Structures are given as C-alpha cells and as structure tokens.
Amino acid sequence: QVRLVESGGGLVQPGGSLGLSCAASGSIFRIYDMGWYRQAPGKQRELVATISRDGRTNKADSVKGRFTISRDNAKNTVYLQMNNLNSEDTAVYYCNANIGTYSKSTSNYWGQGTQVTVSS
C-alpha cells in the first residue's frame, strides 16, 4: 500500500509565504514524477508544478517566479515553497506521484489534500 501525506497548509496573509511537504511511504520500488495540483472552489483541479526524479520541473504560468518545487529522493518527499501569495492561490493543494511498486506496474497516487487560504 502506497500512501502520500501532505503537510504545511494553513492561513496566510496576502504577500506571505507558505511551504508544503508531501511524503510517500509503502512498498515503493521507485518514484518517478512528483507534483502538486490544486483545486479552488468552483474550479477544476489544475496543475501547479511537477518535478522529475532528476530535477526537471514544469510549472503553471500563474506560479512561475513565485513557487518553487523540489524533492528529496532519499526521503521520498516533494516540497512546494510558495511566496508572494495572493487570494487566487486559495485552494486545496494535492500531492501527486507516479510510483512503481514491487507487486504491480507504475501507478498514479494522490494525497488527501491540504487547505491553503490566503486572506487578510
């Protein structure tokens, strides 16, 4: 059983910063791409940023220059540092990963989500 657990969400003022973490655990052979997605009220879930095992990144235009994605392969963890937050960043943030296990082929996994609220 593979599990992704996010942490770090909360309430922050506009212009503030927040860091998110997501740790994967279970019978993991190898973790390939990892990333963050978010879903705002009344909106579809959208990509925030992804990162490959060797550090190549892909980001949504709306977060470029403000958010940084990184990972620690030894800890099976992906991070999202969010700076200069604004109200449009308010959403539930979900961790995502493509993981190969010893018992089955590569599958896509999601965390439970963590709420980020930007408000004064």
CSV table of N, CA and C in Angstrom, one decimal:
chain,number,residue,atom,x,y,z
A,1,GLN,N,0.8,-1.2,0.0
A,1,GLN,CA,0.0,0.0,0.0
A,1,GLN,C,0.9,1.2,0.0
A,2,VAL,N,0.6,2.1,-0.9
A,2,VAL,CA,1.3,3.4,-1.1
A,2,VAL,C,0.5,4.5,-0.5
A,3,ARG,N,1.1,5.4,0.2
A,3,ARG,CA,0.4,6.5,0.8
A,3,ARG,C,1.2,7.8,0.6
A,4,LEU,N,0.5,8.9,0.3
A,4,LEU,CA,1.0,10.2,0.2
A,4,LEU,C,0.4,11.1,1.2
A,5,VAL,N,1.2,11.7,2.1
A,5,VAL,CA,0.7,12.6,3.1
A,5,VAL,C,1.2,14.0,3.0
A,6,GLU,N,0.3,14.9,2.8
A,6,GLU,CA,0.7,16.3,2.7
A,6,GLU,C,0.7,17.0,4.1
A,7,SER,N,1.5,18.0,4.2
A,7,SER,CA,1.5,18.9,5.4
A,7,SER,C,1.9,20.3,5.1
A,8,GLY,N,1.6,21.2,5.9
A,8,GLY,CA,2.1,22.6,5.8
A,8,GLY,C,1.0,23.6,5.4
A,9,GLY,N,-0.2,23.2,5.1
A,9,GLY,CA,-1.3,24.1,4.7
A,9,GLY,C,-1.7,24.9,5.9
A,10,GLY,N,-2.4,26.0,5.6
A,10,GLY,CA,-2.9,26.9,6.6
A,10,GLY,C,-3.4,28.2,6.1
A,11,LEU,N,-3.5,29.2,7.0
A,11,LEU,CA,-4.0,30.5,6.7
A,11,LEU,C,-2.8,31.4,6.6
A,12,VAL,N,-2.7,32.2,5.5
A,12,VAL,CA,-1.6,33.2,5.4
A,12,VAL,C,-2.1,34.5,4.8
A,13,GLN,N,-1.5,35.6,5.1
A,13,GLN,CA,-1.9,36.9,4.6
A,13,GLN,C,-1.4,37.1,3.2
A,14,PRO,N,-2.1,37.9,2.4
A,14,PRO,CA,-1.6,38.2,1.0
A,14,PRO,C,-0.1,38.7,1.1
A,15,GLY,N,0.7,38.3,0.2
A,15,GLY,CA,2.1,38.6,0.2
A,15,GLY,C,2.9,37.7,1.0
A,16,GLY,N,2.3,36.9,1.8
A,16,GLY,CA,3.1,36.0,2.7
A,16,GLY,C,3.6,34.7,2.0
A,17,SER,N,4.2,33.9,2.7
A,17,SER,CA,4.8,32.6,2.2
A,17,SER,C,4.3,31.4,3.0
A,18,LEU,N,4.4,30.3,2.4
A,18,LEU,CA,4.0,29.0,3.0
A,18,LEU,C,4.7,27.9,2.3
A,19,GLY,N,5.1,26.9,3.0
A,19,GLY,CA,5.8,25.7,2.5
A,19,GLY,C,5.0,24.5,2.7
A,20,LEU,N,4.9,23.7,1.7
A,20,LEU,CA,4.1,22.4,1.7
A,20,LEU,C,5.1,21.2,1.6
A,21,SER,N,4.8,20.1,2.2
A,21,SER,CA,5.6,18.9,2.1
A,21,SER,C,4.7,17.8,1.8
A,22,CYS,N,5.2,16.8,1.1
A,22,CYS,CA,4.5,15.5,0.8
A,22,CYS,C,5.4,14.4,0.9
A,23,ALA,N,5.1,13.4,1.8
A,23,ALA,CA,6.0,12.3,1.9
A,23,ALA,C,5.3,11.0,1.5
A,24,ALA,N,5.9,10.2,0.7
A,24,ALA,CA,5.4,8.9,0.2
A,24,ALA,C,5.9,7.8,1.0
A,25,SER,N,5.1,6.8,1.3
A,25,SER,CA,5.5,5.6,2.1
A,25,SER,C,4.8,4.4,1.5
A,26,GLY,N,5.3,3.2,1.8
A,26,GLY,CA,4.8,2.0,1.4
A,26,GLY,C,5.8,1.1,0.7
A,27,SER,N,5.3,0.1,-0.1
A,27,SER,CA,6.1,-0.8,-0.8
A,27,SER,C,6.5,-0.2,-2.1
A,28,ILE,N,7.5,0.7,-2.0
A,28,ILE,CA,7.9,1.5,-3.2
A,28,ILE,C,9.2,1.0,-3.8
A,29,PHE,N,9.1,0.8,-5.1
A,29,PHE,CA,10.3,0.4,-5.9
A,29,PHE,C,11.0,1.7,-6.3
A,30,ARG,N,10.3,2.6,-7.0
A,30,ARG,CA,10.8,3.8,-7.4
A,30,ARG,C,9.7,4.8,-7.6
A,31,ILE,N,10.0,6.1,-7.3
A,31,ILE,CA,9.1,7.2,-7.5
A,31,ILE,C,9.6,7.9,-8.7
A,32,TYR,N,8.7,8.1,-9.7
A,32,TYR,CA,9.1,8.8,-10.9
A,32,TYR,C,8.7,10.3,-10.7
A,33,ASP,N,7.8,10.8,-11.6
A,33,ASP,CA,7.4,12.2,-11.5
A,33,ASP,C,6.6,12.4,-10.2
A,34,MET,N,6.8,13.6,-9.5
A,34,MET,CA,6.0,14.0,-8.4
A,34,MET,C,5.5,15.4,-8.7
A,35,GLY,N,4.5,15.8,-8.1
A,35,GLY,CA,4.0,17.2,-8.3
A,35,GLY,C,2.9,17.6,-7.4
A,36,TRP,N,2.5,18.8,-7.6
A,36,TRP,CA,1.4,19.5,-6.8
A,36,TRP,C,0.3,20.0,-7.8
A,37,TYR,N,-0.9,19.7,-7.4
A,37,TYR,CA,-2.1,20.2,-8.1
A,37,TYR,C,-3.0,21.0,-7.1
A,38,ARG,N,-3.9,21.8,-7.5
A,38,ARG,CA,-4.7,22.5,-6.6
A,38,ARG,C,-6.1,22.6,-7.2
A,39,GLN,N,-7.1,22.8,-6.3
A,39,GLN,CA,-8.5,22.9,-6.7
A,39,GLN,C,-9.1,24.0,-5.9
A,40,ALA,N,-9.5,25.1,-6.5
A,40,ALA,CA,-10.2,26.2,-5.9
A,40,ALA,C,-11.7,26.0,-5.9
A,41,PRO,N,-12.4,26.6,-5.0
A,41,PRO,CA,-13.9,26.5,-5.0
A,41,PRO,C,-14.5,26.8,-6.4
A,42,GLY,N,-15.3,25.9,-6.9
A,42,GLY,CA,-16.0,26.1,-8.2
A,42,GLY,C,-15.1,25.9,-9.4
A,43,LYS,N,-13.8,25.5,-9.2
A,43,LYS,CA,-12.9,25.3,-10.3
A,43,LYS,C,-12.5,23.8,-10.4
A,44,GLN,N,-12.0,23.5,-11.6
A,44,GLN,CA,-11.4,22.2,-11.8
A,44,GLN,C,-10.0,22.1,-11.2
A,45,ARG,N,-9.6,20.9,-10.9
A,45,ARG,CA,-8.2,20.7,-10.4
A,45,ARG,C,-7.2,21.0,-11.5
A,46,GLU,N,-6.2,21.8,-11.1
A,46,GLU,CA,-5.2,22.2,-12.1
A,46,GLU,C,-3.8,21.9,-11.6
A,47,LEU,N,-2.9,21.8,-12.6
A,47,LEU,CA,-1.5,21.6,-12.3
A,47,LEU,C,-0.9,22.8,-11.7
A,48,VAL,N,-0.1,22.7,-10.7
A,48,VAL,CA,0.7,23.7,-10.1
A,48,VAL,C,2.2,23.6,-10.6
A,49,ALA,N,2.8,22.5,-10.3
A,49,ALA,CA,4.1,22.2,-10.6
A,49,ALA,C,4.4,20.7,-10.5
A,50,THR,N,5.3,20.2,-11.4
A,50,THR,CA,5.8,18.9,-11.3
A,50,THR,C,7.3,18.9,-11.4
A,51,ILE,N,7.9,17.8,-10.9
A,51,ILE,CA,9.3,17.6,-10.9
A,51,ILE,C,9.7,16.1,-11.2
A,52,SER,N,10.6,15.9,-12.1
A,52,SER,CA,11.1,14.6,-12.4
A,52,SER,C,12.1,14.1,-11.3
A,53,ARG,N,12.5,12.8,-11.4
A,53,ARG,CA,13.4,12.3,-10.5
A,53,ARG,C,14.8,13.0,-10.5
A,54,ASP,N,15.1,13.4,-11.7
A,54,ASP,CA,16.4,14.1,-11.9
A,54,ASP,C,16.4,15.6,-11.8
A,55,GLY,N,15.2,16.1,-11.4
A,55,GLY,CA,15.1,17.6,-11.1
A,55,GLY,C,14.5,18.5,-12.1
A,56,ARG,N,14.1,17.9,-13.2
A,56,ARG,CA,13.4,18.8,-14.3
A,56,ARG,C,12.1,19.2,-13.8
A,57,THR,N,11.7,20.5,-14.0
A,57,THR,CA,10.5,21.0,-13.5
A,57,THR,C,9.6,21.5,-14.5
A,58,ASN,N,8.3,21.5,-14.2
A,58,ASN,CA,7.3,22.1,-15.1
A,58,ASN,C,6.3,22.9,-14.2
A,59,LYS,N,6.0,24.1,-14.5
A,59,LYS,CA,5.1,24.9,-13.7
A,59,LYS,C,4.0,25.6,-14.4
A,60,ALA,N,2.9,25.9,-13.8
A,60,ALA,CA,1.9,26.7,-14.4
A,60,ALA,C,2.4,28.1,-14.5
A,61,ASP,N,2.0,28.8,-15.5
A,61,ASP,CA,2.4,30.2,-15.7
A,61,ASP,C,2.1,31.1,-14.5
A,62,SER,N,0.9,30.8,-13.9
A,62,SER,CA,0.5,31.7,-12.8
A,62,SER,C,1.3,31.6,-11.6
A,63,VAL,N,2.2,30.6,-11.5
A,63,VAL,CA,3.0,30.5,-10.3
A,63,VAL,C,4.5,30.7,-10.5
A,64,LYS,N,4.9,30.8,-11.8
A,64,LYS,CA,6.3,31.0,-12.1
A,64,LYS,C,6.8,32.3,-11.5
A,65,GLY,N,8.0,32.2,-10.9
A,65,GLY,CA,8.6,33.3,-10.2
A,65,GLY,C,8.2,33.4,-8.8
A,66,ARG,N,7.2,32.7,-8.4
A,66,ARG,CA,6.7,32.7,-7.0
A,66,ARG,C,6.8,31.4,-6.3
A,67,PHE,N,6.6,30.3,-6.9
A,67,PHE,CA,6.6,29.0,-6.3
A,67,PHE,C,7.8,28.2,-6.8
A,68,THR,N,8.4,27.4,-5.9
A,68,THR,CA,9.5,26.6,-6.2
A,68,THR,C,9.2,25.1,-5.7
A,69,ILE,N,9.3,24.2,-6.7
A,69,ILE,CA,9.1,22.8,-6.3
A,69,ILE,C,10.5,22.1,-6.2
A,70,SER,N,10.6,21.2,-5.3
A,70,SER,CA,11.9,20.5,-5.1
A,70,SER,C,11.5,19.1,-4.5
A,71,ARG,N,12.5,18.2,-4.5
A,71,ARG,CA,12.3,16.9,-3.9
A,71,ARG,C,13.5,16.3,-3.3
A,72,ASP,N,13.4,15.4,-2.4
A,72,ASP,CA,14.4,14.7,-1.8
A,72,ASP,C,14.2,13.2,-2.0
A,73,ASN,N,14.9,12.6,-3.0
A,73,ASN,CA,14.6,11.2,-3.3
A,73,ASN,C,14.9,10.3,-2.2
A,74,ALA,N,15.9,10.6,-1.3
A,74,ALA,CA,16.2,9.7,-0.2
A,74,ALA,C,15.1,9.7,0.8
A,75,LYS,N,14.3,10.8,0.9
A,75,LYS,CA,13.2,10.9,1.9
A,75,LYS,C,11.8,10.6,1.2
A,76,ASN,N,11.8,10.3,-0.1
A,76,ASN,CA,10.6,10.1,-0.8
A,76,ASN,C,9.6,11.3,-0.6
A,77,THR,N,10.2,12.5,-0.6
A,77,THR,CA,9.4,13.7,-0.3
A,77,THR,C,9.5,14.8,-1.4
A,78,VAL,N,8.4,15.4,-1.7
A,78,VAL,CA,8.4,16.6,-2.6
A,78,VAL,C,7.9,17.8,-1.8
A,79,TYR,N,8.5,19.0,-2.1
A,79,TYR,CA,8.2,20.2,-1.4
A,79,TYR,C,7.6,21.2,-2.4
A,80,LEU,N,6.9,22.2,-1.9
A,80,LEU,CA,6.4,23.3,-2.6
A,80,LEU,C,6.5,24.6,-1.8
A,81,GLN,N,7.5,25.4,-2.1
A,81,GLN,CA,7.6,26.7,-1.4
A,81,GLN,C,6.9,27.7,-2.2
A,82,MET,N,5.9,28.4,-1.5
A,82,MET,CA,5.0,29.4,-2.1
A,82,MET,C,5.3,30.7,-1.5
A,83,ASN,N,5.7,31.7,-2.4
A,83,ASN,CA,6.0,33.0,-2.0
A,83,ASN,C,5.0,34.0,-2.6
A,84,ASN,N,4.9,35.2,-2.0
A,84,ASN,CA,4.1,36.3,-2.6
A,84,ASN,C,2.7,35.8,-2.9
A,85,LEU,N,2.1,35.1,-2.0
A,85,LEU,CA,0.8,34.5,-2.2
A,85,LEU,C,-0.3,35.6,-2.3
A,86,ASN,N,-1.3,35.3,-3.1
A,86,ASN,CA,-2.5,36.2,-3.3
A,86,ASN,C,-3.7,35.3,-3.2
A,87,SER,N,-4.9,36.0,-3.2
A,87,SER,CA,-6.1,35.3,-3.0
A,87,SER,C,-6.4,34.3,-4.0
A,88,GLU,N,-5.9,34.4,-5.2
A,88,GLU,CA,-6.1,33.4,-6.3
A,88,GLU,C,-5.4,32.1,-6.0
A,89,ASP,N,-4.5,32.1,-5.0
A,89,ASP,CA,-3.8,30.9,-4.6
A,89,ASP,C,-4.6,30.0,-3.6
A,90,THR,N,-5.7,30.6,-3.1
A,90,THR,CA,-6.5,29.8,-2.2
A,90,THR,C,-7.1,28.6,-2.9
A,91,ALA,N,-6.8,27.4,-2.3
A,91,ALA,CA,-7.3,26.2,-2.9
A,91,ALA,C,-6.9,25.0,-2.0
A,92,VAL,N,-7.4,23.9,-2.3
A,92,VAL,CA,-6.9,22.6,-1.7
A,92,VAL,C,-5.8,22.2,-2.5
A,93,TYR,N,-4.6,22.0,-1.9
A,93,TYR,CA,-3.4,21.5,-2.7
A,93,TYR,C,-3.2,20.0,-2.5
A,94,TYR,N,-3.1,19.3,-3.6
A,94,TYR,CA,-2.9,17.9,-3.6
A,94,TYR,C,-1.6,17.4,-4.1
A,95,CYS,N,-1.0,16.5,-3.4
A,95,CYS,CA,0.3,15.9,-3.8
A,95,CYS,C,0.0,14.8,-4.8
A,96,ASN,N,0.8,14.6,-5.8
A,96,ASN,CA,0.7,13.6,-6.8
A,96,ASN,C,2.0,12.9,-7.1
A,97,ALA,N,2.0,11.6,-7.4
A,97,ALA,CA,3.2,10.9,-7.7
A,97,ALA,C,2.9,9.7,-8.6
A,98,ASN,N,3.9,9.4,-9.5
A,98,ASN,CA,3.9,8.2,-10.3
A,98,ASN,C,4.8,7.3,-9.6
A,99,ILE,N,4.4,6.1,-9.1
A,99,ILE,CA,5.2,5.2,-8.3
A,99,ILE,C,5.1,3.8,-8.8
A,100,GLY,N,6.2,3.2,-9.0
A,100,GLY,CA,6.3,1.8,-9.3
A,100,GLY,C,6.5,1.0,-8.0
A,101,THR,N,5.7,-0.1,-7.8
A,101,THR,CA,5.8,-0.9,-6.6
A,101,THR,C,6.3,-2.3,-7.1
A,102,TYR,N,6.6,-3.1,-6.1
A,102,TYR,CA,7.1,-4.5,-6.3
A,102,TYR,C,6.1,-5.4,-6.8
A,103,SER,N,4.8,-5.1,-6.6
A,103,SER,CA,3.7,-6.0,-6.9
A,103,SER,C,2.9,-5.6,-8.2
A,104,LYS,N,3.1,-4.4,-8.7
A,104,LYS,CA,2.4,-4.0,-9.8
A,104,LYS,C,3.1,-2.9,-10.6
A,105,SER,N,2.7,-2.7,-11.8
A,105,SER,CA,3.3,-1.7,-12.6
A,105,SER,C,3.1,-0.3,-12.1
A,106,THR,N,3.7,0.7,-12.7
A,106,THR,CA,3.6,2.1,-12.2
A,106,THR,C,2.2,2.6,-12.2
A,107,SER,N,1.8,3.2,-11.1
A,107,SER,CA,0.5,3.8,-10.9
A,107,SER,C,0.6,5.2,-10.4
A,108,ASN,N,-0.5,5.9,-10.6
A,108,ASN,CA,-0.6,7.3,-10.1
A,108,ASN,C,-1.3,7.4,-8.8
A,109,TYR,N,-0.7,8.2,-7.8
A,109,TYR,CA,-1.3,8.3,-6.5
A,109,TYR,C,-1.5,9.7,-6.1
A,110,TRP,N,-2.5,9.9,-5.3
A,110,TRP,CA,-2.9,11.2,-4.8
A,110,TRP,C,-2.9,11.3,-3.2
A,111,GLY,N,-2.5,12.4,-2.7
A,111,GLY,CA,-2.6,12.6,-1.3
A,111,GLY,C,-4.0,13.1,-0.9
A,112,GLN,N,-4.3,13.3,0.3
A,112,GLN,CA,-5.6,13.7,0.8
A,112,GLN,C,-5.9,15.1,0.6
A,113,GLY,N,-4.9,15.9,0.4
A,113,GLY,CA,-5.1,17.4,0.2
A,113,GLY,C,-4.9,18.2,1.4
A,114,THR,N,-4.4,19.4,1.3
A,114,THR,CA,-4.2,20.3,2.4
A,114,THR,C,-4.7,21.7,2.0
A,115,GLN,N,-5.4,22.3,2.9
A,115,GLN,CA,-6.1,23.6,2.5
A,115,GLN,C,-5.1,24.8,2.7
A,116,VAL,N,-5.0,25.6,1.7
A,116,VAL,CA,-4.2,26.8,1.7
A,116,VAL,C,-5.2,28.0,1.5
A,117,THR,N,-5.3,28.9,2.5
A,117,THR,CA,-6.2,30.0,2.4
A,117,THR,C,-5.4,31.3,2.6
A,118,VAL,N,-5.5,32.2,1.6
A,118,VAL,CA,-4.8,33.4,1.6
A,118,VAL,C,-5.8,34.5,1.8
A,119,SER,N,-5.8,35.1,3.0
A,119,SER,CA,-6.7,36.1,3.3
A,119,SER,C,-6.2,37.1,4.4
A,120,SER,N,-6.7,38.3,4.4
A,120,SER,CA,-6.3,39.3,5.4
A,120,SER,C,-7.3,39.3,6.5
